[in-house]
Coordinates of N, CA and C in Angstrom, one line a residue:
X1 N 25.7 64.5 0.8 CA 26.2 63.4 1.5 C 27.5 62.9 0.8
X2 N 28.5 62.8 1.6 CA 29.8 62.2 1.1 C 29.9 60.8 1.4
X3 N 30.5 60.0 0.5 CA 30.6 58.6 0.7 C 32.0 58.2 0.3
X4 N 32.6 57.3 1.1 CA 33.9 56.7 0.8 C 34.0 55.3 1.4
X5 N 34.9 54.6 0.8 CA 35.2 53.2 1.3 C 36.3 53.3 2.3
X6 N 36.4 52.2 3.1 CA 37.5 52.2 4.1 C 38.9 52.1 3.6
X7 N 39.0 51.8 2.3 CA 40.4 51.8 1.8 C 40.7 53.2 1.3
X8 N 39.8 54.1 1.2 CA 40.0 55.5 0.8 C 40.3 56.4 2.1
X9 N 39.6 56.1 3.1 CA 39.7 56.9 4.4 C 39.0 56.1 5.5
X10 N 39.3 56.5 6.7 CA 38.7 55.9 7.9 C 37.4 56.6 8.3
X11 N 37.1 56.4 9.6 CA 35.8 57.0 10.1 C 36.1 57.8 11.3
X12 N 37.3 58.3 11.5 CA 37.7 59.1 12.6 C 37.3 60.6 12.5
X13 N 37.7 61.3 13.5 CA 37.4 62.7 13.6 C 38.0 63.5 12.4
X14 N 39.2 63.2 12.0 CA 39.8 63.9 10.8 C 39.0 63.8 9.6
X15 N 38.5 62.5 9.3 CA 37.7 62.3 8.1 C 36.3 63.0 8.2
X16 N 35.7 63.0 9.4 CA 34.5 63.7 9.6 C 34.6 65.2 9.4
X17 N 35.7 65.8 9.9 CA 36.0 67.2 9.8 C 36.2 67.5 8.3
X18 N 37.0 66.7 7.6 CA 37.3 66.9 6.2 C 36.0 66.9 5.4
X19 N 35.1 66.0 5.7 CA 33.8 65.9 5.0 C 33.0 67.1 5.2
X20 N 33.0 67.6 6.5 CA 32.2 68.8 6.9 C 32.8 70.0 6.1
X21 N 34.1 70.1 6.1 CA 34.7 71.3 5.4 C 34.4 71.3 3.9
X22 N 34.4 70.1 3.3 CA 34.0 70.0 1.9 C 32.5 70.4 1.7
X23 N 31.7 70.0 2.6 CA 30.3 70.3 2.6 C 30.1 71.8 2.7
X24 N 30.8 72.4 3.7 CA 30.6 73.9 3.9 C 31.2 74.7 2.7
X25 N 32.2 74.1 2.0 CA 32.7 74.8 0.8 C 31.6 74.9 -0.2
X26 N 30.7 73.8 -0.3 CA 29.6 73.8 -1.3 C 28.4 74.5 -0.8
X27 N 28.0 74.3 0.5 CA 26.7 74.7 1.0 C 26.6 75.9 1.9
X28 N 27.7 76.3 2.5 CA 27.6 77.4 3.5 C 27.1 78.7 2.9
X29 N 25.9 79.0 3.4 CA 25.2 80.2 2.9 C 24.7 81.0 4.1
X30 N 24.9 80.5 5.3 CA 24.4 81.2 6.5 C 25.5 81.8 7.3
X31 N 25.1 82.8 8.2 CA 26.1 83.4 9.0 C 26.4 82.6 10.3
X32 N 25.4 81.9 10.7 CA 25.5 81.1 12.0 C 25.3 79.7 11.7
X33 N 26.0 78.8 12.5 CA 25.9 77.4 12.3 C 25.4 76.8 13.6
X34 N 24.4 76.0 13.6 CA 24.0 75.2 14.7 C 24.1 73.7 14.3
X35 N 25.1 73.0 14.9 CA 25.4 71.6 14.6 C 24.9 70.7 15.7
X36 N 24.1 69.7 15.4 CA 23.7 68.7 16.3 C 24.4 67.4 15.9
X37 N 25.0 66.7 16.9 CA 25.6 65.4 16.6 C 25.5 64.5 17.9
X38 N 25.7 63.2 17.6 CA 25.6 62.3 18.8 C 26.9 62.5 19.6
X39 N 26.9 61.7 20.7 CA 28.1 61.9 21.6 C 29.2 61.0 21.3
X40 N 29.4 60.6 20.1 CA 30.5 59.7 19.7 C 31.8 60.5 19.9
X41 N 32.6 60.0 20.9 CA 33.9 60.8 21.2 C 34.9 60.7 20.1
X42 N 34.9 59.6 19.4 CA 35.9 59.4 18.3 C 35.6 60.3 17.1
X43 N 34.3 60.7 16.9 CA 34.0 61.5 15.7 C 33.5 62.9 16.1
X44 N 32.8 63.1 17.2 CA 32.2 64.4 17.4 C 32.6 65.2 18.6
X45 N 33.0 64.5 19.7 CA 33.3 65.1 21.0 C 34.8 65.0 21.2
X46 N 35.6 65.9 20.6 CA 37.0 65.8 20.8 C 37.6 67.1 20.4
X47 N 38.9 67.2 20.6 CA 39.7 68.5 20.4 C 39.7 68.9 18.9
X48 N 39.8 67.9 18.0 CA 39.9 68.2 16.6 C 38.6 68.9 16.1
X49 N 37.5 68.4 16.6 CA 36.2 69.1 16.2 C 36.1 70.5 16.8
X50 N 36.5 70.6 18.0 CA 36.5 72.0 18.6 C 37.4 72.9 17.9
X51 N 38.6 72.5 17.5 CA 39.5 73.3 16.7 C 38.9 73.6 15.3
X52 N 38.2 72.7 14.7 CA 37.5 72.9 13.5 C 36.4 74.0 13.6
X53 N 35.6 73.9 14.6 CA 34.6 75.0 14.8 C 35.3 76.4 14.9
X54 N 36.4 76.4 15.7 CA 37.1 77.7 15.8 C 37.7 78.1 14.5
X55 N 38.2 77.2 13.7 CA 38.7 77.5 12.4 C 37.6 78.2 11.5
X56 N 36.4 77.6 11.5 CA 35.3 78.1 10.7 C 35.0 79.6 11.1
X57 N 35.0 79.9 12.4 CA 34.8 81.3 12.8 C 36.0 82.2 12.5
X58 N 37.2 81.7 12.7 CA 38.4 82.5 12.5 C 38.5 82.8 11.0
X59 N 38.1 81.8 10.1 CA 38.2 82.0 8.7 C 37.0 82.8 8.1
X60 N 36.1 83.2 9.0 CA 34.9 84.0 8.6 C 33.9 83.2 7.7
X61 N 33.9 81.9 7.8 CA 32.9 81.2 7.1 C 31.6 81.3 7.8
X62 N 31.7 81.4 9.2 CA 30.5 81.6 10.0 C 30.9 82.7 11.1
X63 N 29.9 83.4 11.5 CA 30.1 84.4 12.6 C 30.1 83.6 13.9
X64 N 29.2 82.6 14.0 CA 29.0 81.9 15.3 C 28.8 80.4 15.0
X65 N 29.4 79.5 15.8 CA 29.1 78.1 15.6 C 28.7 77.6 17.0
X66 N 27.5 76.9 17.0 CA 27.0 76.3 18.3 C 26.9 74.8 18.0
X67 N 27.5 74.0 18.8 CA 27.5 72.5 18.7 C 26.7 72.0 19.9
X68 N 25.7 71.3 19.6 CA 24.8 70.7 20.6 C 24.7 69.2 20.5
X69 N 24.5 68.6 21.7 CA 24.3 67.2 21.8 C 23.0 66.9 22.4
X70 N 22.2 65.9 21.9 CA 21.0 65.5 22.5 C 21.2 65.0 23.9
X71 N 20.1 65.1 24.7 CA 20.1 64.5 26.1 C 20.4 63.0 26.0
X72 N 21.2 62.5 26.9 CA 21.5 61.1 26.9 C 20.2 60.2 27.0
X73 N 20.1 59.3 26.1 CA 18.9 58.4 26.0 C 17.8 59.0 25.1
X74 N 18.0 60.2 24.6 CA 17.0 60.8 23.7 C 17.8 61.3 22.5
X75 N 18.6 60.4 21.9 CA 19.5 60.9 20.9 C 19.0 60.6 19.5
X76 N 17.7 60.3 19.3 CA 17.2 60.1 18.0 C 17.1 61.4 17.2
X77 N 17.8 61.4 16.0 CA 17.8 62.6 15.2 C 17.4 62.3 13.8
X78 N 17.1 63.3 13.0 CA 16.6 63.1 11.6 C 17.6 62.2 10.8
X79 N 18.9 62.3 11.1 CA 19.9 61.5 10.3 C 19.7 60.0 10.6
X80 N 19.2 59.7 11.9 CA 19.0 58.3 12.2 C 17.9 57.7 11.3
X81 N 16.9 58.5 11.1 CA 15.8 58.1 10.2 C 16.3 57.9 8.7
X82 N 17.2 58.8 8.3 CA 17.7 58.7 7.0 C 18.6 57.4 6.8
X83 N 19.4 57.2 7.8 CA 20.3 56.0 7.7 C 19.5 54.7 7.8
X84 N 18.4 54.7 8.6 CA 17.5 53.5 8.6 C 16.9 53.3 7.3
X85 N 16.5 54.4 6.6 CA 15.9 54.2 5.2 C 16.9 53.7 4.3
X86 N 18.1 54.1 4.4 CA 19.2 53.6 3.5 C 19.4 52.1 3.7
X87 N 19.5 51.7 5.0 CA 19.8 50.3 5.4 C 18.6 49.5 4.8
X88 N 17.4 49.9 5.0 CA 16.2 49.2 4.5 C 16.3 49.0 3.0
X89 N 16.7 50.0 2.2 CA 16.8 49.9 0.8 C 18.0 49.0 0.3
X90 N 19.1 49.0 1.1 CA 20.2 48.2 0.8 C 19.8 46.7 1.0
X91 N 19.0 46.4 2.0 CA 18.6 45.0 2.2 C 17.7 44.5 1.1
X92 N 17.1 45.4 0.4 CA 16.2 44.9 -0.7 C 17.0 44.5 -2.0
X93 N 18.3 44.9 -2.0 CA 19.1 44.6 -3.2 C 19.8 43.3 -2.9
X94 N 19.8 42.4 -3.9 CA 20.4 41.1 -3.7 C 21.9 41.1 -3.6
X95 N 22.6 41.9 -4.4 CA 24.0 42.0 -4.4 C 24.5 43.4 -4.7
X96 N 25.4 43.8 -3.9 CA 26.1 45.2 -4.1 C 27.5 44.9 -4.3
X97 N 28.1 45.3 -5.5 CA 29.4 44.9 -5.8 C 30.4 46.1 -5.7
X98 N 29.9 47.3 -5.6 CA 30.9 48.4 -5.6 C 30.3 49.6 -4.8
X99 N 31.2 50.5 -4.5 CA 30.8 51.7 -3.8 C 29.8 52.5 -4.7
X100 N 30.0 52.5 -6.0 CA 29.1 53.2 -6.9 C 27.7 52.6 -6.8
X101 N 27.6 51.3 -6.6 CA 26.3 50.6 -6.4 C 25.6 51.2 -5.1
X102 N 26.4 51.3 -4.0 CA 25.8 51.9 -2.8 C 25.3 53.3 -3.1
X103 N 26.1 54.1 -3.7 CA 25.8 55.5 -4.0 C 24.5 55.5 -4.8
X104 N 24.3 54.6 -5.8 CA 23.1 54.6 -6.6 C 21.9 54.2 -5.7
X105 N 22.0 53.3 -4.8 CA 20.9 52.9 -3.9 C 20.6 54.0 -3.0
X106 N 21.6 54.7 -2.5 CA 21.3 55.8 -1.5 C 20.6 56.9 -2.3
X107 N 21.0 57.3 -3.5 CA 20.4 58.4 -4.2 C 19.0 58.1 -4.6
X108 N 18.6 56.8 -4.6 CA 17.2 56.5 -5.0 C 16.3 56.2 -3.8
X109 N 16.8 56.4 -2.6 CA 16.0 56.1 -1.4 C 14.8 57.0 -1.2
X110 N 15.0 58.2 -1.5 CA 13.9 59.2 -1.3 C 13.5 59.8 -2.6
X111 N 12.2 59.8 -2.9 CA 11.7 60.4 -4.1 C 11.6 61.9 -4.0
X112 N 11.1 62.4 -2.9 CA 11.0 63.8 -2.7 C 12.3 64.2 -2.0
X113 N 13.0 65.2 -2.5 CA 14.3 65.7 -1.9 C 15.3 64.5 -1.8
X114 N 15.6 63.9 -3.0 CA 16.5 62.7 -2.9 C 17.9 63.1 -2.4
X115 N 18.6 62.1 -1.8 CA 19.9 62.4 -1.3 C 20.9 62.7 -2.5
X116 N 21.7 63.6 -2.3 CA 22.8 63.9 -3.3 C 24.0 63.3 -2.7
X117 N 24.5 62.2 -3.4 CA 25.7 61.5 -2.9 C 26.9 61.7 -3.7
X118 N 28.0 62.1 -3.0 CA 29.2 62.4 -3.7 C 30.3 61.5 -3.3
X119 N 31.1 61.0 -4.2 CA 32.3 60.3 -3.9 C 33.4 61.3 -3.4
X120 N 34.2 60.8 -2.5 CA 35.2 61.7 -2.0 C 36.5 61.8 -2.9
X121 N 36.5 61.2 -4.0 CA 37.7 61.2 -4.8 C 38.2 62.6 -5.2
X122 N 37.3 63.5 -5.2 CA 37.7 64.9 -5.6 C 38.1 65.8 -4.4
X123 N 38.0 65.2 -3.2 CA 38.3 66.0 -2.0 C 39.7 65.8 -1.5
X124 N 40.5 66.8 -1.5 CA 41.9 66.7 -1.1 C 42.1 66.5 0.4
X125 N 41.2 67.0 1.2 CA 41.4 67.0 2.7 C 41.4 65.6 3.2
X126 N 40.6 64.6 2.7 CA 40.6 63.3 3.2 C 41.8 62.6 2.8

């Protein structure tokens, strides 16, 4: 999981794609990619993301990329559960003073298979 503050980068499609590219540089071990995302036009349903999927295939990171969206009204995904868990744990903390405090809270949310949280400071694309 990549984490950044709004003074480092925004939350638009370019930042999402940059984070995905950095993730695939670390984790891509499959030949095919199946990506599920919500229907947020600003982040997931736009020309930049389509071009990014094409880039991943053209650069041979994946043979095939399939991008799916849940049926309208049935968009609950595993990531929603993860973010709810993070929000619940943040509420338990009296004060959060820095982004590193948030990263610490996030990394301690799950005991089994804890979140691996990385700051984007080392990522050139953002």
